[in-house]
Backbone as numpy.savetxt, mean C-alpha at the origin, in Angstrom:
# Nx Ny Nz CAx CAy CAz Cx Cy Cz
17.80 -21.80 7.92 16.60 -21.85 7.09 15.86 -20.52 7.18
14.92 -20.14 6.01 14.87 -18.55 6.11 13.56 -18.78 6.60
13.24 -17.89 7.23 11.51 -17.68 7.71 10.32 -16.91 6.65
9.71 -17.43 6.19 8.98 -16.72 5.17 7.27 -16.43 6.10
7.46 -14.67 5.65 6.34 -14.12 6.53 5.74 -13.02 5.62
4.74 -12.49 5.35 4.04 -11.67 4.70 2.34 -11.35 5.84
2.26 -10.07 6.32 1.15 -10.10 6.95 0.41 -8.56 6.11
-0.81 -8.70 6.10 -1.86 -7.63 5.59 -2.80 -6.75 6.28
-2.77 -5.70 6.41 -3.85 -4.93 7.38 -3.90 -3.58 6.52
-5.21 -3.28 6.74 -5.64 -2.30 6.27 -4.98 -0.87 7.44
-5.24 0.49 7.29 -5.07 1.45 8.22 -6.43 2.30 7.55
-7.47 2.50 8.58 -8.73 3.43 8.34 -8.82 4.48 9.10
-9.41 5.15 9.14 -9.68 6.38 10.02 -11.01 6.03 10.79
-11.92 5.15 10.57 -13.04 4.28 11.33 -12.39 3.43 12.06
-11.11 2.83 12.14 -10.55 1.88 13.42 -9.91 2.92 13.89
-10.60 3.48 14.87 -10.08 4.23 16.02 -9.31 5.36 15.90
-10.10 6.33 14.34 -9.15 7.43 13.94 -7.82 7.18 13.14
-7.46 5.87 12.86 -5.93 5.84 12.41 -5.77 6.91 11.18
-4.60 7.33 11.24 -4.26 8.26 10.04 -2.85 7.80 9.19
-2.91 8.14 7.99 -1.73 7.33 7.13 -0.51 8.48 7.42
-1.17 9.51 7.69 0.28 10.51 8.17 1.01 9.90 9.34
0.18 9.96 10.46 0.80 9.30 11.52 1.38 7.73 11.33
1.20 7.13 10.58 1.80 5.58 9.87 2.87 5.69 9.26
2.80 6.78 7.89 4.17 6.19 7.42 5.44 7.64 8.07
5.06 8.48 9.22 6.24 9.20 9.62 6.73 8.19 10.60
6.13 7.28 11.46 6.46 6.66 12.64 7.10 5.26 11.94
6.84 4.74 10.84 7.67 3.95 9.83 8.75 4.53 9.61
8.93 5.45 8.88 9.83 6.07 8.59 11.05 6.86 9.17
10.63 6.69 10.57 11.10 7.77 11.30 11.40 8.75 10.87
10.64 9.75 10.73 10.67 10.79 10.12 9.95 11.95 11.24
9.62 13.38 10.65 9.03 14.01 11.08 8.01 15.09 10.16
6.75 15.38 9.97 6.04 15.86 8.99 4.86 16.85 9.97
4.17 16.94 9.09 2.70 17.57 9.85 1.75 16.56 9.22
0.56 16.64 10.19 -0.22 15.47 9.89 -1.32 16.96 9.28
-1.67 17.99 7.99 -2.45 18.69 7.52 -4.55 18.26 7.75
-4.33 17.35 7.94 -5.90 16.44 7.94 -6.07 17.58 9.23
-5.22 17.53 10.41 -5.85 17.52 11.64 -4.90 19.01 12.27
-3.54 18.60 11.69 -2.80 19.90 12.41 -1.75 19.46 13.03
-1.52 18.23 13.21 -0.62 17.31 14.39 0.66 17.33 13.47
1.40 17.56 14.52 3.19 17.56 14.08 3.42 16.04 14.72
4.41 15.14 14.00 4.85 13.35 14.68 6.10 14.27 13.99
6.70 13.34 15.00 8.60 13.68 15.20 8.87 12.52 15.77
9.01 11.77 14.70 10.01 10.11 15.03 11.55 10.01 14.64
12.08 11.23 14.76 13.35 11.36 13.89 13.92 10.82 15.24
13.78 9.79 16.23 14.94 9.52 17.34 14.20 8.17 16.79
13.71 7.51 16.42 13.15 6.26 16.06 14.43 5.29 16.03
14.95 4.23 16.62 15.55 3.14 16.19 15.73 2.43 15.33
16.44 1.70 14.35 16.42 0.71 13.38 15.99 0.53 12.54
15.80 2.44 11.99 15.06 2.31 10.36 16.28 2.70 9.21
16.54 1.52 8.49 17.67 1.69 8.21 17.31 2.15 6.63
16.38 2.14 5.90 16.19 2.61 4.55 14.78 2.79 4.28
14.36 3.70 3.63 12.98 4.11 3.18 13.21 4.68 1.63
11.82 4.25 0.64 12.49 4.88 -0.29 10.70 4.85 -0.77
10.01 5.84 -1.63 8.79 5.71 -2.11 8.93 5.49 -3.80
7.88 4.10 -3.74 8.07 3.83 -5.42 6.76 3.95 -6.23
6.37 5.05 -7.25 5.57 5.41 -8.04 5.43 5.47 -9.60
3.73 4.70 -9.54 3.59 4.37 -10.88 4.15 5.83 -11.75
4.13 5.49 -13.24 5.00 6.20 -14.26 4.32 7.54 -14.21
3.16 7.39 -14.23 2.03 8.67 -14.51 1.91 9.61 -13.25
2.49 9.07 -11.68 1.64 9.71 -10.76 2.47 11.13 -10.76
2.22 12.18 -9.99 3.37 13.56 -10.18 4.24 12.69 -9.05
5.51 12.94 -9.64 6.68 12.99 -8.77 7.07 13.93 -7.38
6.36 14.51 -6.96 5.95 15.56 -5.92 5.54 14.01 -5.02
5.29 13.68 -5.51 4.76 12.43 -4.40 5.66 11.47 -3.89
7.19 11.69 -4.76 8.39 11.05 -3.99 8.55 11.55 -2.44
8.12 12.53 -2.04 8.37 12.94 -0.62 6.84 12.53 -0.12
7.43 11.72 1.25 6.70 11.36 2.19 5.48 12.06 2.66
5.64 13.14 3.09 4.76 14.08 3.66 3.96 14.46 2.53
4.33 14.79 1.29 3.29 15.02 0.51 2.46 13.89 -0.14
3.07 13.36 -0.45 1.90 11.88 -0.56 0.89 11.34 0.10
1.33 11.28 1.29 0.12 10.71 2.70 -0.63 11.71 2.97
-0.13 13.14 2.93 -1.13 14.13 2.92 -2.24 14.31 1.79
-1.71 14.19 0.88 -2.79 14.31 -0.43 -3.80 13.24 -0.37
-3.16 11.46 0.03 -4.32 10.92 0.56 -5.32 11.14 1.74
-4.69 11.84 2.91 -5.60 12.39 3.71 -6.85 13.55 3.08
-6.44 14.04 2.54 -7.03 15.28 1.97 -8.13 14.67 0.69
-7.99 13.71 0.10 -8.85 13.54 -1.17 -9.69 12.12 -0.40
-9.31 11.46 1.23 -10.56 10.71 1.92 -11.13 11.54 2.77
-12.22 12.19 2.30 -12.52 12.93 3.24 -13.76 12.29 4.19
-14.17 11.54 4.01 -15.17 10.34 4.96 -14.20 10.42 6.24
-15.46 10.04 6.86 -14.78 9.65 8.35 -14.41 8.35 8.81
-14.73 7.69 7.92 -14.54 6.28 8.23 -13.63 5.51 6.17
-13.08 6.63 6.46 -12.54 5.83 4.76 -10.96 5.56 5.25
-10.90 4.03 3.97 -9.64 3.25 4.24 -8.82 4.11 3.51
-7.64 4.55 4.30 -6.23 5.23 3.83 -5.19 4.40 3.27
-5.20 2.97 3.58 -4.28 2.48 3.05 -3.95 1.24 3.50
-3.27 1.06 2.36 -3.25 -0.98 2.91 -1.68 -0.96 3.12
-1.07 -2.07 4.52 0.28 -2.01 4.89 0.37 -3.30 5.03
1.48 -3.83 4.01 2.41 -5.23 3.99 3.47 -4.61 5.34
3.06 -6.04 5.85 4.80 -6.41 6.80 5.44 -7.80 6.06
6.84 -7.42 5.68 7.02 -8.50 5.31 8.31 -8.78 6.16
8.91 -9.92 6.32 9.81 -10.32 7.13 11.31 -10.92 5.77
12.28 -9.96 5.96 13.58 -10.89 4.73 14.47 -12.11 5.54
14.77 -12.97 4.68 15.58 -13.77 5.19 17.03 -13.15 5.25
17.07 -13.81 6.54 18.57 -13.10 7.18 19.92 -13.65 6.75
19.78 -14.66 5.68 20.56 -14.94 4.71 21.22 -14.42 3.61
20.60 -13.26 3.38 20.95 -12.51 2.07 21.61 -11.13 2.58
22.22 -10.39 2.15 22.92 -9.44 2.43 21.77 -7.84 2.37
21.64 -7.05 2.99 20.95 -6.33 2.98 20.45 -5.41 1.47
21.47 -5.01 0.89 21.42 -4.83 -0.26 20.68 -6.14 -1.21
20.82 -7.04 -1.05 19.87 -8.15 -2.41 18.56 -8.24 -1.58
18.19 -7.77 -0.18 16.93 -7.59 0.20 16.44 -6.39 -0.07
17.26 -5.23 -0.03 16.09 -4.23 -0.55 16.55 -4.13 -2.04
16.65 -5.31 -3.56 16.29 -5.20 -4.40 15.15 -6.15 -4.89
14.75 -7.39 -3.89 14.76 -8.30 -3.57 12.93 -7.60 -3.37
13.22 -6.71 -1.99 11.58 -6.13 -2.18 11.43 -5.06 -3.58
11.86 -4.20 -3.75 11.66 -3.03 -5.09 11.73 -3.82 -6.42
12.09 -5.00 -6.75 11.12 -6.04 -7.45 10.03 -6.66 -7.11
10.20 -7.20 -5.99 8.05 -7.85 -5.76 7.69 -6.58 -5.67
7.62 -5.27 -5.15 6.84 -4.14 -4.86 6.44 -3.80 -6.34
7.42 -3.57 -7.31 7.01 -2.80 -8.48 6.09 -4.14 -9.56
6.58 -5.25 -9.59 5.81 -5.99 -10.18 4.64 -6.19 -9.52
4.40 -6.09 -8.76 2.28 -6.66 -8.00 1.86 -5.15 -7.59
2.86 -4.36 -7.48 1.72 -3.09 -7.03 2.15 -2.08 -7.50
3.37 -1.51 -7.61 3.46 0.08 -8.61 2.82 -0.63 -10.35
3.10 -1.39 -10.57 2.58 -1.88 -11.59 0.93 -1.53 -12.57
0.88 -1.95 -11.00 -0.65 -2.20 -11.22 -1.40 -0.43 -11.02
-0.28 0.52 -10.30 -1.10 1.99 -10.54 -1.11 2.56 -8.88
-0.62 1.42 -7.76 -0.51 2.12 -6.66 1.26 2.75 -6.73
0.85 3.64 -5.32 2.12 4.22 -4.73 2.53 3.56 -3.68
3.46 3.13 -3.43 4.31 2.21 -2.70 5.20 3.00 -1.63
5.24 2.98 -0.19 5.92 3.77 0.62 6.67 2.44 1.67
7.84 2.55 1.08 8.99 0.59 1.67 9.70 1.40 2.79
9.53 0.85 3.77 10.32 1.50 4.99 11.01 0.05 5.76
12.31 -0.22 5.35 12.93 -1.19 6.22 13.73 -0.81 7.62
13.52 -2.04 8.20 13.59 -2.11 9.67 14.58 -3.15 10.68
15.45 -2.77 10.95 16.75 -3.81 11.53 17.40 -3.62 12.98
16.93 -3.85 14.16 17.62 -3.40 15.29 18.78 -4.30 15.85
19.26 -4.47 14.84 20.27 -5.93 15.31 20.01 -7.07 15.67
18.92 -7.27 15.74 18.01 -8.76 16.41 17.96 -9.67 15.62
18.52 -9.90 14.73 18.30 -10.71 13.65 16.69 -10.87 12.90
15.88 -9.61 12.97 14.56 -9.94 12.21 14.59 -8.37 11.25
15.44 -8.67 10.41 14.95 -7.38 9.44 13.98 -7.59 8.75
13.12 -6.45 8.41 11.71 -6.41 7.98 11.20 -5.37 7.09
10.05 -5.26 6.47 9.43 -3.73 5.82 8.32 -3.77 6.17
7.98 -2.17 6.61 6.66 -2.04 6.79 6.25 -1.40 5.13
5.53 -2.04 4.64 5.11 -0.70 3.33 4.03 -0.68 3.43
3.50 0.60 2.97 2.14 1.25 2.65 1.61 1.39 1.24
0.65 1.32 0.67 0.17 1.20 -0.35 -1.24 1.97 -0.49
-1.45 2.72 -1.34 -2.34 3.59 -1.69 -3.57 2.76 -2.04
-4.73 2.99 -1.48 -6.06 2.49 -1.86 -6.47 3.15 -3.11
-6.14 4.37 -3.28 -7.08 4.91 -5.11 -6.64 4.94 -5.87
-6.90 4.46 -6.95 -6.48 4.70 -8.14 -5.22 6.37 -8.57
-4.30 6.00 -9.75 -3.88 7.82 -9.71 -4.46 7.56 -11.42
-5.02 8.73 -11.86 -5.65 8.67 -13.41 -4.23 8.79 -13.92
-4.54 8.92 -15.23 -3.40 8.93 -16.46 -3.21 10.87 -16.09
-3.90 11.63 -16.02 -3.17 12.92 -15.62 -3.06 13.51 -14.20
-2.50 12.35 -13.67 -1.77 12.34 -12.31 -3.04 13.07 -10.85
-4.36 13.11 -11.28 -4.88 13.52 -10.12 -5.49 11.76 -9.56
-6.10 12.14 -8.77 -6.66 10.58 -7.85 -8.10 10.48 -8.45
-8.56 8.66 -8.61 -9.31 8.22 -9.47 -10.25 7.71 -8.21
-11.55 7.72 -8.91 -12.31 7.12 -7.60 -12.23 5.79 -7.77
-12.62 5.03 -6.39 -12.31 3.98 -5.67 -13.38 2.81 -6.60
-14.40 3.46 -6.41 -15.69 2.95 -7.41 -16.60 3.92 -8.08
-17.37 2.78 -8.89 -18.16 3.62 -9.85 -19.62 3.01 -9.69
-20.55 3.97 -9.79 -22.01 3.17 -10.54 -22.13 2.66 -11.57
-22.63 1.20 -11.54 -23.42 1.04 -12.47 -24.86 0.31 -12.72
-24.98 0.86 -13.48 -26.74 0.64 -13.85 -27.25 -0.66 -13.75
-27.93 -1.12 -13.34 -28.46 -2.50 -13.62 -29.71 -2.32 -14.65
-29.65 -3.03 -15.45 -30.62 -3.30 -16.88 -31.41 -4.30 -17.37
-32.65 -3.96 -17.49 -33.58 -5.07 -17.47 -33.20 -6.23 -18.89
-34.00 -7.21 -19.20 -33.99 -7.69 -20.41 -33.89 -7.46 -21.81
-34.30 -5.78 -21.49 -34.33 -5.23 -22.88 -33.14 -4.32 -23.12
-32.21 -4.43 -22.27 -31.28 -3.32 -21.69 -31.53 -1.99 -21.41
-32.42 -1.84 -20.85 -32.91 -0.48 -20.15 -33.07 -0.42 -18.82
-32.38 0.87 -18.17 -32.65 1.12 -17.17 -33.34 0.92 -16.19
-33.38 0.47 -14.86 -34.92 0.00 -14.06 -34.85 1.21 -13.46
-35.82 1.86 -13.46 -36.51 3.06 -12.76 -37.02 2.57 -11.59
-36.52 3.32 -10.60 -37.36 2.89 -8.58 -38.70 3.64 -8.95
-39.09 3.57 -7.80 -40.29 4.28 -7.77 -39.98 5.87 -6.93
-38.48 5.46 -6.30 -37.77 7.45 -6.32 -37.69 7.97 -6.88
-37.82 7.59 -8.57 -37.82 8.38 -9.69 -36.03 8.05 -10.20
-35.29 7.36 -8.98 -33.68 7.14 -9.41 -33.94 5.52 -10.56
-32.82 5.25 -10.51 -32.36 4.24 -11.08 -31.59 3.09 -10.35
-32.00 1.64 -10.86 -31.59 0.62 -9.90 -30.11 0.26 -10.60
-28.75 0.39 -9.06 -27.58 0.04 -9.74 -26.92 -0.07 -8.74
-25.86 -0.32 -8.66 -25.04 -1.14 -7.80 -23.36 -0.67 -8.08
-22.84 -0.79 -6.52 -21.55 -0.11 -6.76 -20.42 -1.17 -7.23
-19.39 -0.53 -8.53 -18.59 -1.55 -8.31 -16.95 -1.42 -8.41
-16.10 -1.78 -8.13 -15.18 -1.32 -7.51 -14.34 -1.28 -8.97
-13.64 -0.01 -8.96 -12.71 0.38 -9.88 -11.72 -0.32 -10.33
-10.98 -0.96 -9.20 -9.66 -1.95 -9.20 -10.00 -3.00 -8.61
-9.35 -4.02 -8.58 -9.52 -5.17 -8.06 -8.58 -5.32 -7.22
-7.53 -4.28 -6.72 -7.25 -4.63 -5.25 -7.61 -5.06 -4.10
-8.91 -4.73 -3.91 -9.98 -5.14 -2.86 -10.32 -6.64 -3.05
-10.00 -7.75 -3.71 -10.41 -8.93 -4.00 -10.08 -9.69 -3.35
-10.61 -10.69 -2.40 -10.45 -12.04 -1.62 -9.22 -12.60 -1.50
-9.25 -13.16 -2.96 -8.18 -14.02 -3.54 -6.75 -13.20 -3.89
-6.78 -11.86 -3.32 -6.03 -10.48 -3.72 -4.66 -11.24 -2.97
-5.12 -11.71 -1.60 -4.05 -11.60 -0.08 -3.36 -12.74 -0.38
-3.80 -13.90 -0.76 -3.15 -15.36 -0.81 -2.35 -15.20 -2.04
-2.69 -14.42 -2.85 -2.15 -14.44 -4.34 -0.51 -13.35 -3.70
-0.69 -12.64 -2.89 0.31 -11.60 -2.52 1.28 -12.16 -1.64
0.64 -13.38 -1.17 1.75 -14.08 0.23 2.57 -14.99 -0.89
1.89 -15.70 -2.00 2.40 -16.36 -2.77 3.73 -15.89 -3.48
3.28 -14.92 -4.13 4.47 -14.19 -5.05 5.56 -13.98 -4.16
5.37 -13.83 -2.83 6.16 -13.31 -1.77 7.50 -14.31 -1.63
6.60 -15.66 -1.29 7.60 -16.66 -0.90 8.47 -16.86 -2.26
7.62 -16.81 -3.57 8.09 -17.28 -4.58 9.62 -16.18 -5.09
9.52 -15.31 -4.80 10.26 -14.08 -5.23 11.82 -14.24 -4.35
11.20 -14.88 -2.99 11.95 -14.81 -1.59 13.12 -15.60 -2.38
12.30 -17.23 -2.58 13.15 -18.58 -3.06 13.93 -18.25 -3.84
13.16 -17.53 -5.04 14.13 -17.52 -5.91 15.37 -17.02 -5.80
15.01 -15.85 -4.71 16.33 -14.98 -4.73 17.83 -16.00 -3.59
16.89 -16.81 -2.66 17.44 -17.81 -1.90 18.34 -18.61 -2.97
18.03 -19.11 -3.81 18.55 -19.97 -4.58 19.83 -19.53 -5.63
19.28 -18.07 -5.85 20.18 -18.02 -6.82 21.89 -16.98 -5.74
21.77 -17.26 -4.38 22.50 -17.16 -3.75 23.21 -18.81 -2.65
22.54 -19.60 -3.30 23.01 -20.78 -2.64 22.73 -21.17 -1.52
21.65 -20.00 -0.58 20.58 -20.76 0.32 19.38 -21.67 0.49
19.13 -22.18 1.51 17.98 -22.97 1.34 16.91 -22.05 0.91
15.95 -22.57 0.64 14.57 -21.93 0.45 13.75 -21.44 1.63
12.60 -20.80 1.35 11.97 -20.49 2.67 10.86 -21.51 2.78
């Protein structure tokens, strides 16, 4: 019977400095420079990373197929000290399916719920013989515009009295409220993402003659 698992965590630079350079080279086992700070990671002796591949919406520059330049450009355009770099699915495949119909298995749920929707997708699968193959992926928090630079996260907007006019403070500013660009950030975002998960899993269970998860 397959185990169906999907877990969600953010990576910030306010929980304890984390950096998305140092995330997806040590996923990846790879080796890069972390440019934010100066730091070289060299995970190229890393164990049981058996495929990585980065998947990007139509518009973003293709310069962003390589690892190191992608996570760097998000380091570089959060420049807060406490801003979220990126959101990371773990998902767990059933060990029923042959490795190949799992990593098409994820690069369908990945591109339908999130390159789709305008993020960059960084799938790093994971197998040490233990019977729990897995992906760590990373996912871009900002928007990429239609001419491939990065879109802000949110926008102002105005709040308007009855007459639809502006409320003036007494700072001489205007009363308005932030609101978020995408709706990635939404509640109902995570349950809706575990869902598709299992659903995507089954199907693919089924149409190989395994049980479901």
């Amino acid at each position: 019977m397959a185990i169906y698992h999907l877990s969600i965590k953010i990576i910030s630079r306010g929980k304890g400095g984390k950096s998305a350079v140092a995330a997806a080279v040590y996923r990846a086992g790879d080796k890069f420079i972390n440019e934010y700070n100066g730091q070289t990671y060299d995970y190229t002796n890393k164990p049981g990373v058996i495929h990585t591949e980065i998947l990007l919406p139509d518009h973003a520059p293709r310069e962003y197929l390589d690892r190191s330049t992608l996570w760097n450009a998000v380091e570089k355009v959060e420049a807060a000290k406490n801003s979220q770099l990126a959101r990371e699915l773990e998902i767990a495949f059933p060990v029923e399916l042959p490795m190949e119909q799992n990593i098409q298995l994820a690069r369908e749920y990945l591109q339908e719920h999130f390159v789709s929707k305008g993020m960059c997708v960084d799938l790093c699968i994971h197998d040490e013989d233990r019977g729990n193959p897995h992906a760590h992926i990373m996912l871009t928090m900002r928007p990429i515009e239609q001419d491939g630079t990065w879109g802000a996260k949110s926008k102002k907007e105005y709040i308007l009295d009855d007459n639809g006019e502006k409320i003036k403070l007494k700072s001489g500013g205007y009363k308005s409220r932030k609101v978020n660009a995408v709706d990635w950030n939404e509640q109902t975002k995570a349950e809706e993402r575990r869902a598709a998960w299992a659903d995507i899993t089954n199907r693919y269970l089924e149409q190989s003659n395994e049980p479901s998860a």
